[in-house]
Coordinates of C-alpha atoms in Angstrom, one line a residue:
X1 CA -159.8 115.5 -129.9
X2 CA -158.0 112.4 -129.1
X3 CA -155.4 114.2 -127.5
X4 CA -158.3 115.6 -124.9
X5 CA -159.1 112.2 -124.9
X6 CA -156.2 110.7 -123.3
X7 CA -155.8 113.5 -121.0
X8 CA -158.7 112.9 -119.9
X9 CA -158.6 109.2 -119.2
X10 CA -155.4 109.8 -117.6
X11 CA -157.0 112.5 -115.1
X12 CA -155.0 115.3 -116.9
X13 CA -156.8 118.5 -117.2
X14 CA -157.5 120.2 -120.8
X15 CA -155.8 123.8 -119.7
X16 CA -151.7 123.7 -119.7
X17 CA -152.5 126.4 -116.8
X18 CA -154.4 124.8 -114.4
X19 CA -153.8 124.5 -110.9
X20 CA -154.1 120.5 -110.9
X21 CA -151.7 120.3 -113.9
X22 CA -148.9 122.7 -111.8
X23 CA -149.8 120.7 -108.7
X24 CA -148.7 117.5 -110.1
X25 CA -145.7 118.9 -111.5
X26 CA -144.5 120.4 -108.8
X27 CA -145.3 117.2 -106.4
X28 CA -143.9 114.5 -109.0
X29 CA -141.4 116.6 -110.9
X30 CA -140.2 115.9 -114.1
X31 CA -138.1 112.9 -115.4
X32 CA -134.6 113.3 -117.1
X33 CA -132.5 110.7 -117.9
X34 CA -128.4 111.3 -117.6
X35 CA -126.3 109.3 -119.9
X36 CA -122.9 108.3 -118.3
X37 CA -121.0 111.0 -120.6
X38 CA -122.7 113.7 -118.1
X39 CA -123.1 112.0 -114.7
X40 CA -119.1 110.3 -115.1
X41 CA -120.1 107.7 -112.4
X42 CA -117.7 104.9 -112.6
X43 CA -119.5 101.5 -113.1
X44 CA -116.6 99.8 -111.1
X45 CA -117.3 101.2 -108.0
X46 CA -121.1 99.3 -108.1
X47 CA -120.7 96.3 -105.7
X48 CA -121.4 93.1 -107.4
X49 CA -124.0 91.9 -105.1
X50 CA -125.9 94.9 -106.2
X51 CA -125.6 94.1 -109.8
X52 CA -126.4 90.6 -109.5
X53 CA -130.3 91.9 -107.9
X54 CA -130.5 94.4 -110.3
X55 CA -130.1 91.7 -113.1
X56 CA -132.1 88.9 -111.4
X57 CA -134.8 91.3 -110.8
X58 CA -134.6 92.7 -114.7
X59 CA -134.5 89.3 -116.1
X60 CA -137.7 88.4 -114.2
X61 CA -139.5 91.1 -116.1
X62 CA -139.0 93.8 -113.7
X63 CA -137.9 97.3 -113.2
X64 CA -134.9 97.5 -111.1
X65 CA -132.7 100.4 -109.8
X66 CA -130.0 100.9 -107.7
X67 CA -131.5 103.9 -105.4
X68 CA -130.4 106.6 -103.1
X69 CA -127.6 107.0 -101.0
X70 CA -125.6 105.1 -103.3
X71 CA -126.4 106.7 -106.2
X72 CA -125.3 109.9 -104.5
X73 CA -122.2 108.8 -103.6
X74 CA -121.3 107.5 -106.7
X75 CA -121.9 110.9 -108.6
X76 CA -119.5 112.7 -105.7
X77 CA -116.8 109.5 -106.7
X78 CA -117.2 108.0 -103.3
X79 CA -117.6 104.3 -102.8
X80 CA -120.6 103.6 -101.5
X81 CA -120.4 101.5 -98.3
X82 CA -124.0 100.3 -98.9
X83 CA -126.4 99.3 -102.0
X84 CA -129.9 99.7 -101.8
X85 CA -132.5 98.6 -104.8
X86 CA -135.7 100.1 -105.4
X87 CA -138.2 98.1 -107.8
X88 CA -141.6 97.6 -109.1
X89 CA -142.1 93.9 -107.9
X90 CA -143.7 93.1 -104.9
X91 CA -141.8 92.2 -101.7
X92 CA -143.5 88.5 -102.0
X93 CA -142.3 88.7 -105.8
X94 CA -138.8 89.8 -104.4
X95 CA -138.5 87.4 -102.4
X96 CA -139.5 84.4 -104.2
X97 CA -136.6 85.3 -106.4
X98 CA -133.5 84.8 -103.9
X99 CA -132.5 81.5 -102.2
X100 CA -132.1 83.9 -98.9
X101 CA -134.2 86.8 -98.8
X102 CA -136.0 88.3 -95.7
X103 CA -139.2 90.6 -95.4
X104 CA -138.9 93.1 -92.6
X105 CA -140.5 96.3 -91.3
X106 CA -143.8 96.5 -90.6
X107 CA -143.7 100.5 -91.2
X108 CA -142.2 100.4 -94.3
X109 CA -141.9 96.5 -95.7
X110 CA -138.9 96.1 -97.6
X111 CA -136.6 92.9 -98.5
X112 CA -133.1 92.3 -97.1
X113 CA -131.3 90.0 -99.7
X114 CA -128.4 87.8 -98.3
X115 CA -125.0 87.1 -99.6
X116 CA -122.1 85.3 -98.1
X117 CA -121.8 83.6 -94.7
X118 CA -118.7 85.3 -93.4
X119 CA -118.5 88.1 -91.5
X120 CA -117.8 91.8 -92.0
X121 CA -118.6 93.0 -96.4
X122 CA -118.8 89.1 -96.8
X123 CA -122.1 89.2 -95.1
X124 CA -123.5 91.5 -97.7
X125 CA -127.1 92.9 -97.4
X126 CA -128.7 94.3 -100.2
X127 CA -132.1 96.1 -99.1
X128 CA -134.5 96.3 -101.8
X129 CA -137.8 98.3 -101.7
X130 CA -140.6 98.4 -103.9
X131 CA -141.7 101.7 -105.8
X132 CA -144.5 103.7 -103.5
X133 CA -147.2 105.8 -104.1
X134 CA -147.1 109.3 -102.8
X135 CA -150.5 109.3 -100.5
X136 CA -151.9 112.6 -98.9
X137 CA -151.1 111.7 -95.2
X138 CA -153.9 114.2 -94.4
X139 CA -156.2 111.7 -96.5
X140 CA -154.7 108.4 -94.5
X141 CA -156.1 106.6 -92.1
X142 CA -155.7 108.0 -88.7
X143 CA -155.1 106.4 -85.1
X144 CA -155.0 108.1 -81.6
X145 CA -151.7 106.5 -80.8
X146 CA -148.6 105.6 -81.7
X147 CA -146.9 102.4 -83.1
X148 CA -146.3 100.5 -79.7
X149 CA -149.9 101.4 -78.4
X150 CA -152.1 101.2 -81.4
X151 CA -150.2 97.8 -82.8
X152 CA -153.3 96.2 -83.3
X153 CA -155.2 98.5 -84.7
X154 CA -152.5 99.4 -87.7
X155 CA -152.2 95.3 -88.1
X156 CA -154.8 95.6 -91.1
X157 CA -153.7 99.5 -92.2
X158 CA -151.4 100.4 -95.6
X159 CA -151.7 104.1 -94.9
X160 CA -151.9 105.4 -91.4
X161 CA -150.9 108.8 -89.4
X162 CA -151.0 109.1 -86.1
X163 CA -152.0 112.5 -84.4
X164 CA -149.4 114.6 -85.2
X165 CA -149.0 113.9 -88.8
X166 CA -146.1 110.9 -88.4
X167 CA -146.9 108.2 -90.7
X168 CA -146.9 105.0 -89.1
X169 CA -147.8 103.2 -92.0
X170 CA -146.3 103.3 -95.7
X171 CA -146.9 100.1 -97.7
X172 CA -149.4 101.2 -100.7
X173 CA -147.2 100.7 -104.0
X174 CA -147.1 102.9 -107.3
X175 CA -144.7 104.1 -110.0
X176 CA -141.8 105.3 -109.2
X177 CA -142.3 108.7 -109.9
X178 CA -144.6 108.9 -106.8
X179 CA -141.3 106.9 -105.2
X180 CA -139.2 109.4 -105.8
X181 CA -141.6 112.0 -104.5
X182 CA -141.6 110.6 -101.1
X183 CA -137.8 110.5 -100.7
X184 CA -136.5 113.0 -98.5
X185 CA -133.4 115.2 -100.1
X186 CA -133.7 115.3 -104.0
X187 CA -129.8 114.1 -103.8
X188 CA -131.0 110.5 -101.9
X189 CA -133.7 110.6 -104.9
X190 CA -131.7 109.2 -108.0
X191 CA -131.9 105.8 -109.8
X192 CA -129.3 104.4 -111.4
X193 CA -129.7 101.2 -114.1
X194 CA -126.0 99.5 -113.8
X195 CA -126.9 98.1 -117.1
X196 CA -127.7 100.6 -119.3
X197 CA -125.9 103.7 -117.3
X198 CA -128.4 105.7 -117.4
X199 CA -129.3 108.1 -114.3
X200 CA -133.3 108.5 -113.8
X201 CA -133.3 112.2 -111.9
X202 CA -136.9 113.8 -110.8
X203 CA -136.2 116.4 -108.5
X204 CA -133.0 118.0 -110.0
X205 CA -130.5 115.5 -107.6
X206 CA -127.6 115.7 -110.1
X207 CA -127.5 119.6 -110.2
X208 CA -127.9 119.8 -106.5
X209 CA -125.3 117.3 -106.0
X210 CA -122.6 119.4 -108.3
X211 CA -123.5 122.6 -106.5
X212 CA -123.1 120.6 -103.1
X213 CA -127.0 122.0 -102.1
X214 CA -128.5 119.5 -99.6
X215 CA -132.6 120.5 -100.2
X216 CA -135.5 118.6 -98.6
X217 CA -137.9 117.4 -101.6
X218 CA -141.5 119.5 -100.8
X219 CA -142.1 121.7 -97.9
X220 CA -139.8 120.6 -95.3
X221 CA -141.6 121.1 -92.3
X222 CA -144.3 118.6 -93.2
X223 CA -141.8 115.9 -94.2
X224 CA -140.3 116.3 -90.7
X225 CA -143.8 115.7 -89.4
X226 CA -144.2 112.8 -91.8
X227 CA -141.1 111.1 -90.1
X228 CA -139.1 113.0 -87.4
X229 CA -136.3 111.1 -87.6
X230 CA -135.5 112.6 -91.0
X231 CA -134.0 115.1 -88.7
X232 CA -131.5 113.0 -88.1
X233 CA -130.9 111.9 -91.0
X234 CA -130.2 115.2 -92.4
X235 CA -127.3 115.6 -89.5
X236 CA -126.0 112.7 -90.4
X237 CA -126.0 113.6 -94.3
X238 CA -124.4 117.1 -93.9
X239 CA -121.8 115.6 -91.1
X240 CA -120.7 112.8 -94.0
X241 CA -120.6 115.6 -97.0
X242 CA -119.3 118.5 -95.3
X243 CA -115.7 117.7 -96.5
X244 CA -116.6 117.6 -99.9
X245 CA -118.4 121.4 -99.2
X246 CA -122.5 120.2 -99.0
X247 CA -124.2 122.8 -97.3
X248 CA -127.8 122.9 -96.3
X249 CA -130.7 125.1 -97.9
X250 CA -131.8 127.5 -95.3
X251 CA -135.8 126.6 -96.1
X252 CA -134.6 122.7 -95.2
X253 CA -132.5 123.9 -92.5
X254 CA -135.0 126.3 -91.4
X255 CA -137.4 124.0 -88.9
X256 CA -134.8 121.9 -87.5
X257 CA -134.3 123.1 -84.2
X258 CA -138.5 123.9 -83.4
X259 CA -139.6 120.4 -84.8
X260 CA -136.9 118.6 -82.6
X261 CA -139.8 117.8 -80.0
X262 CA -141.7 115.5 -82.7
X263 CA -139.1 112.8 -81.9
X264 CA -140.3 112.3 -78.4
X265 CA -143.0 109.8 -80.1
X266 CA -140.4 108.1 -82.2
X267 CA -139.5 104.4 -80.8
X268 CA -136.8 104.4 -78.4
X269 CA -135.6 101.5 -80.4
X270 CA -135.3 103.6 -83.7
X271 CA -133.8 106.4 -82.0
X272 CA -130.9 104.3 -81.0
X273 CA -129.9 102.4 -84.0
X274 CA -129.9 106.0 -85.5
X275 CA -127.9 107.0 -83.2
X276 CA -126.0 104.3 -84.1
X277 CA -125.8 105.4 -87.8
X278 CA -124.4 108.9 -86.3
X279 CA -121.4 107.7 -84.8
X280 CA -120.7 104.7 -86.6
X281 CA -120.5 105.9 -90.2
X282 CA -117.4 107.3 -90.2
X283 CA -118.0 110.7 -89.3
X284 CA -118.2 110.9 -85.7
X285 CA -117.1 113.8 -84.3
X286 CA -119.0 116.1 -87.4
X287 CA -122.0 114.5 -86.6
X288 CA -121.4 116.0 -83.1
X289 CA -120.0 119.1 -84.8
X290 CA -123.5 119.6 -86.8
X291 CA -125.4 118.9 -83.3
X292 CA -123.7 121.9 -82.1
X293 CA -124.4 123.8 -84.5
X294 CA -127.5 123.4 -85.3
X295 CA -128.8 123.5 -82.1
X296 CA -129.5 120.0 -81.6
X297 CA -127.1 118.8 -79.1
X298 CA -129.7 118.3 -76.3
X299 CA -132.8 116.5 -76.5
X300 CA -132.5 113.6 -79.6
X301 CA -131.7 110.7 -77.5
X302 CA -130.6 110.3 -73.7
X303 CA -127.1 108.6 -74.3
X304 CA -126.7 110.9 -77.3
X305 CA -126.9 113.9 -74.9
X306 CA -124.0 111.7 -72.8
X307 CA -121.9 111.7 -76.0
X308 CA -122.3 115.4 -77.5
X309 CA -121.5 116.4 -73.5
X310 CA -118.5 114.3 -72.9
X311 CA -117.2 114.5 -76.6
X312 CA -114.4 116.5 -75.6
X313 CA -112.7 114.3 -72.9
X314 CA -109.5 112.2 -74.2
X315 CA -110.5 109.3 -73.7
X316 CA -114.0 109.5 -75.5
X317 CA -112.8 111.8 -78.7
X318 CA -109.8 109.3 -79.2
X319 CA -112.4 106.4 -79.1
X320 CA -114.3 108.6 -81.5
X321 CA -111.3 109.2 -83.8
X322 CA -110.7 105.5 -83.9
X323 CA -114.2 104.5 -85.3
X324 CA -114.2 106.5 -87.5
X325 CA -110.6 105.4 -88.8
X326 CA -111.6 102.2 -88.9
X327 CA -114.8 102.3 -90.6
X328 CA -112.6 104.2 -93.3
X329 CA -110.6 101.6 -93.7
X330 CA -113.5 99.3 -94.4
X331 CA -113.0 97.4 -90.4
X332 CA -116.0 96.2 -88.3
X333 CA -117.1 98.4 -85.5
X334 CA -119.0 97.1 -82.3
X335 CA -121.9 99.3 -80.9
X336 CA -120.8 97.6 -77.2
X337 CA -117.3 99.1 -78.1
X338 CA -118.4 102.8 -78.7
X339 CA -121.0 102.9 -76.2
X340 CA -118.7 101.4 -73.5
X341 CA -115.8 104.0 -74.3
X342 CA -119.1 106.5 -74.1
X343 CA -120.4 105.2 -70.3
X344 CA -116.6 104.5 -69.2
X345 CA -116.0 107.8 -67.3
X346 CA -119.3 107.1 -65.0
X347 CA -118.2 103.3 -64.9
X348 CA -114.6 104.2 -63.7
X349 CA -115.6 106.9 -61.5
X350 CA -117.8 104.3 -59.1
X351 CA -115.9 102.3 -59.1
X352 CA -112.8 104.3 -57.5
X353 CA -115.3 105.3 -55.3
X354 CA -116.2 102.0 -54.0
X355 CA -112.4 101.1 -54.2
X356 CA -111.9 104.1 -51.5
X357 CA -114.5 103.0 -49.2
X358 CA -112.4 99.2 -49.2
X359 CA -114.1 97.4 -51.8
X360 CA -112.8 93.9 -53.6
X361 CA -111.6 95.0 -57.2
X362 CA -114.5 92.8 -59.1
X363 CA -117.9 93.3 -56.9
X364 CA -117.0 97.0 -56.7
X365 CA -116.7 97.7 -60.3
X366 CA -120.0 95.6 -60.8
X367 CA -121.7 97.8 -58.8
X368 CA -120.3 100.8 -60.6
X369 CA -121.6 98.7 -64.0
X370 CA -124.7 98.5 -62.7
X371 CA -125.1 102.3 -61.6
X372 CA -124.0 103.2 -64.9
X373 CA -126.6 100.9 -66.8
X374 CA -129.6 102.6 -64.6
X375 CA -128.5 106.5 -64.7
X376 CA -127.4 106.5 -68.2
X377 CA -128.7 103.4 -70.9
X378 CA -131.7 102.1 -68.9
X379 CA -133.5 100.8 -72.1
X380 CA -130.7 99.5 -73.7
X381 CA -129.3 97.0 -70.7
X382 CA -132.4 95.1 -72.1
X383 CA -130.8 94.3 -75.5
X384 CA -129.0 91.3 -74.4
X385 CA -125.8 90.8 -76.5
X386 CA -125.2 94.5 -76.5
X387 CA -125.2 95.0 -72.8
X388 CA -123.7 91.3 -72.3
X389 CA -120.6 92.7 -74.7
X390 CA -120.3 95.7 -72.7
X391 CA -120.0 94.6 -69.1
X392 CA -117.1 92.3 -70.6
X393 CA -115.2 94.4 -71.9
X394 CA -115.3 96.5 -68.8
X395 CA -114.9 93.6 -66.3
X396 CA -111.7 92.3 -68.3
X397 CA -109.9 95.6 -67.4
X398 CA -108.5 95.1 -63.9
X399 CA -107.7 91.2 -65.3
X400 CA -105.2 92.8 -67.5
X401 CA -103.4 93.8 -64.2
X402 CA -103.0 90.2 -63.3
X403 CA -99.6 88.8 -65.8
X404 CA -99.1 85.4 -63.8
X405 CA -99.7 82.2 -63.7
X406 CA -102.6 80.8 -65.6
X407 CA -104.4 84.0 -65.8
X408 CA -102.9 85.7 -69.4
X409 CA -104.3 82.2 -71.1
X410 CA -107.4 82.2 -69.8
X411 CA -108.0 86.0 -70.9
X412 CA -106.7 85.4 -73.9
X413 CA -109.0 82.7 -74.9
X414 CA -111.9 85.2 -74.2
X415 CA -114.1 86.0 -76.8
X416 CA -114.1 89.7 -76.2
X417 CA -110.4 89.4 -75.4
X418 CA -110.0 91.9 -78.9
X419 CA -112.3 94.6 -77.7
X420 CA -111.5 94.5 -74.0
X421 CA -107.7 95.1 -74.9
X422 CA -108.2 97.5 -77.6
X423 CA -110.5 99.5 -74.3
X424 CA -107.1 98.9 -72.7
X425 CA -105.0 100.4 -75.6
X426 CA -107.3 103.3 -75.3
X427 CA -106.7 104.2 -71.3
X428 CA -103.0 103.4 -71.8
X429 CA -103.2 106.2 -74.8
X430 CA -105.1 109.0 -72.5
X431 CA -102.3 108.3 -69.4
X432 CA -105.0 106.2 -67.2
X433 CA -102.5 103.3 -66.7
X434 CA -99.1 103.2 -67.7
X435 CA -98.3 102.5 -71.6
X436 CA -96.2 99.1 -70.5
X437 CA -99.0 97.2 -69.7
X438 CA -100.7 98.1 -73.1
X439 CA -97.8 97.0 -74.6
X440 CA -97.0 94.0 -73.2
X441 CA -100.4 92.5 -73.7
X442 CA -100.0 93.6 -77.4
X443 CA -96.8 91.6 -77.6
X444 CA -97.8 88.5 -75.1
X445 CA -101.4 88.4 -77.9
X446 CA -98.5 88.0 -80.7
X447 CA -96.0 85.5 -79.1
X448 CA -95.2 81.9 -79.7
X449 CA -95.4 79.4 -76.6
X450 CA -92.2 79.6 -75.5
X451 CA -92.3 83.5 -75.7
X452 CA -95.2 83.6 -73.3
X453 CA -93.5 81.1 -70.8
X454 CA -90.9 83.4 -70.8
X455 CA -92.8 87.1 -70.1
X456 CA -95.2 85.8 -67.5
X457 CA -91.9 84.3 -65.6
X458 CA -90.5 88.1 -66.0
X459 CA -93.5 89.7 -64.9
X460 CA -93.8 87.2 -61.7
X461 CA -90.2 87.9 -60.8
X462 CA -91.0 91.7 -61.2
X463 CA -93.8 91.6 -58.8
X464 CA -92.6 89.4 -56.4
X465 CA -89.9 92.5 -56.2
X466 CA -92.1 94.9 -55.7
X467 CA -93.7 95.7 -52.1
X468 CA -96.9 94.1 -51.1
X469 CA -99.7 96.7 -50.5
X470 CA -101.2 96.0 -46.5
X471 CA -104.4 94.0 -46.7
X472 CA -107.5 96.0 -45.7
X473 CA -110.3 95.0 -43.8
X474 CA -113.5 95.2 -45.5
X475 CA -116.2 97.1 -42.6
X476 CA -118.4 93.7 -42.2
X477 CA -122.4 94.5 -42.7
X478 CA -124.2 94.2 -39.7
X479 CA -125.6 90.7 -40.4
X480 CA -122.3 89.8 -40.6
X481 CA -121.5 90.8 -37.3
X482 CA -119.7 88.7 -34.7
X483 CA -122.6 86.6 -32.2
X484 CA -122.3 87.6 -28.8
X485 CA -123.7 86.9 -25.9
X486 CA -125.9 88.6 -22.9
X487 CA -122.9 89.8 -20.9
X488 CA -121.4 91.2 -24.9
X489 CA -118.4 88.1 -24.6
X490 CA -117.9 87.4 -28.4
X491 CA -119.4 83.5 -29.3
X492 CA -117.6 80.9 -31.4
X493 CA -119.1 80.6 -34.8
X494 CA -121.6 78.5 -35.2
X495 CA -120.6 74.6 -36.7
X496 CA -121.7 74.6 -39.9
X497 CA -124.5 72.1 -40.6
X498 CA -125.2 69.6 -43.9
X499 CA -128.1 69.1 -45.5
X500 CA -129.6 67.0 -42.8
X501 CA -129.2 69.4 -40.4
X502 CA -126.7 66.9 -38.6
X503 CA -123.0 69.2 -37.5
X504 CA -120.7 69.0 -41.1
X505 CA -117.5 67.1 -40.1
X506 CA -114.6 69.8 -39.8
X507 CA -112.4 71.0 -42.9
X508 CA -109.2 69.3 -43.0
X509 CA -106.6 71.8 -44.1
X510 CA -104.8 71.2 -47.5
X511 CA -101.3 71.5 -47.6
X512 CA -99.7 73.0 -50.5
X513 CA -97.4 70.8 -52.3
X514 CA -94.4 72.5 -53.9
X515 CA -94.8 73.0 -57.5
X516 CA -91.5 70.6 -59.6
X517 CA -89.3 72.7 -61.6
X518 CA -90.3 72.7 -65.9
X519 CA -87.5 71.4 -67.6
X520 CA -85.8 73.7 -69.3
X521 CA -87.6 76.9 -66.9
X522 CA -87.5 77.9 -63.5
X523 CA -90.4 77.3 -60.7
X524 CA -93.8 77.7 -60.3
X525 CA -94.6 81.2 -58.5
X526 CA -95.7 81.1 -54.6
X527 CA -99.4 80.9 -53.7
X528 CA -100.2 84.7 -54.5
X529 CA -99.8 84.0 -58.5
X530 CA -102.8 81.7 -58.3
X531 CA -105.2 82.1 -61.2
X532 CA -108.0 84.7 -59.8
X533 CA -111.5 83.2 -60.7
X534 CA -113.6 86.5 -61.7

């Protein structure tokens, strides 16, 4: 009787073989807890910063767990390049427990807890999310549009769909059971307590992970629908694990390529930082592989279509092959860097075009930059720094060309200088320039004073040796044209005016003084090795 009791007060039906009692284990699966004598994970690959939320969280009275991604990578022995929490407490609890602590998202509100002030791992994030219920999205709260156009009307909502099924709105909390139910891929939907080592596993993650079985948690097709961009995801999850052998289950695998058309109503912003995530995770070109073959190479994102087509040219797969390298080795990679060895071919191509038709060198290849921004990354030009970054590294390229004078200092000091010669390292590597400019930069970035002094006298003397191109005559627009008169004899300019509108009193012509000899050096160069002002 008391046992009927309890199961009663606890919404459990009295028959072990009814449907509501199969139901919930089938949704919520059953909880087993790994001791670290089965799962092996070593506690020495957990990042500190992660431990130190875990514990703060724990010693506030909480439950705290370090959650997904990680978790999975630690199992497989790989070090985690990001820690994620998952908790009971509140964000507004979260964050009340850190000095610096964010809450973001209006989707899915989470935390974002700050360490460090430095750049690169020093500037540690740890994102920490608090348990969720596992809601009926048929049973939500619906709106007619999506998350730009129905803004206000989800401003008030914890639980909204839109038409199609996508769930706009995620922020109802529960145990985490029901948390681990709405996880995507039962191997992203493991908790592990760094204190206790103990593994908390619902959905069979740990023997998935050992037979390298990448399986969508529920019936795949309506998680898609739930959030389209778990599509991607799930590329970018069998591009990182396909050396170690993953392989996906053909019902996950299954609506892929037919539900592609549900991430037409994603943001255009979260496409792109997932797009991002693709080729800046380390596994760059089988991302692109898994595109291919899964039929998905077309149709994701614009400038993702620009990077699965041109993914084969030198120049773009050896920019590919170098993020990845680096992100192996634990180095900082720009999006502006990746995305302006992705645009470069259209950049470079109009602006040899414009060259041919007589051009100058700097307003042609803005132009070109310009073109290239419109046809192929429209949205993203808007994004300030990252287009900013982009158009420097590109305009730096022909000032690499120029070796005297003041000109190597002054490009030096640039900001970008790093990026915009590693872009240069790049075309010297695919034979667009010659290797010896490359080169010299690499050694003139390294040099002491005197060293410097020394290799832009050598490169003046080299040039002055070499013979001077004829200057061309740019075709002059026709409000540039020549005044003439009635009879077609050409007029004399008109004087130039001030202000006032009274005639300006006539240059006077400054003569060029010749430049004293440096002790210890040789002379200036003539009046071509003048600093050009881009």
């Amino acid at each position: 009787m008391i046992k009927k009791f309890i199961d009663k007060l606890f919404g459990k039906s009295a028959s072990p073989a009814s449907g509501a009692t199969r139901s919930k284990k089938s949704v919520f699966g059953e909880r087993r807890e790994v001791g670290p004598q089965d799962h092996a994970i070593n506690p020495k690959l957990v990042d500190e910063r992660a431990m130190d939320v875990v514990h703060t969280l724990k010693r506030a009275g909480y439950e705290a767990f370090i959650v997904g991604g990680a978790v999975r990578d630690l199992l497989v022995g790989l070090r985690p390049k990001d820690f994620d929490v998952a908790t009971n407490a509140t964000p507004e609890q979260v964050k009340s427990l850190f000095r610096r602590a964010f809450i973001i998202g209006r989707r899915f509100r989470i935390v974002h807890v700050i360490y460090g002030r430095g750049r690169g791992r020093e500037h540690e994030v740890i994102e920490v999310s608090t348990f969720r219920a596992h809601l009926d999205s048929s049973l939500a709260e619906q709106v007619g549009g999506n998350e730009r156009t129905s803004k206000s009307e989800l401003a008030g909502m914890k639980h909204a769909v839109d038409a199609s099924g996508r769930v706009l709105r995620d922020n109802v909390w529960g145990p985490m059971e029901e948390d681990a139910a709405r996880r995507d891929f039962t191997i992203n939907a493991m908790y592990y307590d760094p204190e206790t080592q103990i593994v908390v596993d619902y959905h069979h993650g740990i023997r998935d992970a050992k037979k390298k079985i990448i399986r969508m948690i529920g019936d795949p097709a309506t998680r898609y629908r739930e959030d389209p961009v778990r599509i991607i995801r799930a590329v970018r999850f069998a591009a990182k694990l396909s050396d170690l052998g993953f392989k996906f289950e053909d019902k996950t695998v299954a609506p892929l390529r037919e539900m592609k058309g549900l991430l037409a109503d994603v943001p255009q912003s979260r496409l792109f930082d997932e797009m991002l995530k693709l080729l800046q995770t380390g596994h760059s070109l089988a991302s692109i592989e898994q595109l291919k073959f899964l039929g998905l190479n077309t149709g994701i994102y614009p400038l993702l279509d620009v990077v699965v087509d041109t993914s084969e040219e030198p120049f773009l797969q050896l920019a590919l092959l170098d993020t990845d390298r680096r992100v192996g080795e634990g180095k900082p990679v720009a999006p502006s860097f990746l995305l302006s060895c992705v645009l470069w071919a259209d950049v470079r191509e109009g602006w040899a075009r414009r060259l041919k038709r007589g051009e100058h060198t700097m307003p042609a290849l803005q132009d070109a930059i310009d073109d290239a921004f419109n046809a192929k990354i429209g949205d993203v030009s808007g994004r300030g720094k990252l287009g900013t970054d982009m158009r420097e590294i590109w305009t730096m390229q022909p000032r690499f060309e120029k070796r005297t004078g003041s000109s190597p200092y002054s490009l030096l000091e640039q900001p970008r200088f790093r990026a915009g010669f590693d872009f240069l390292r790049l075309r010297a590597q695919t034979g667009e320039i010659e290797p010896e400019l490359a080169e010299w930069w690499e050694k003139f970035s390294t040099a002491y004073d005197d060293e410097r002094h020394e290799m832009i006298e050598q490169a003046r003397l080299e040039q002055s040796k070499k013979p001077q191109p004829p200057r061309t005559r740019v075709k002059r627009a026709e409000g540039d044209a020549p005044r003439s008169d009635d009879a077609g004899h050409a007029l004399a300019p008109a004087p130039e005016t001030g202000e006032s509108g009274e005639p300006a009193p006539a240059k006077k012509r400054r003569r060029r003084r010749k430049p004293a000899n440096r002790e210890g050096g040789s002379a200036a160069g003539p009046a071509s090795d003048a600093p050009i002002d881009f």
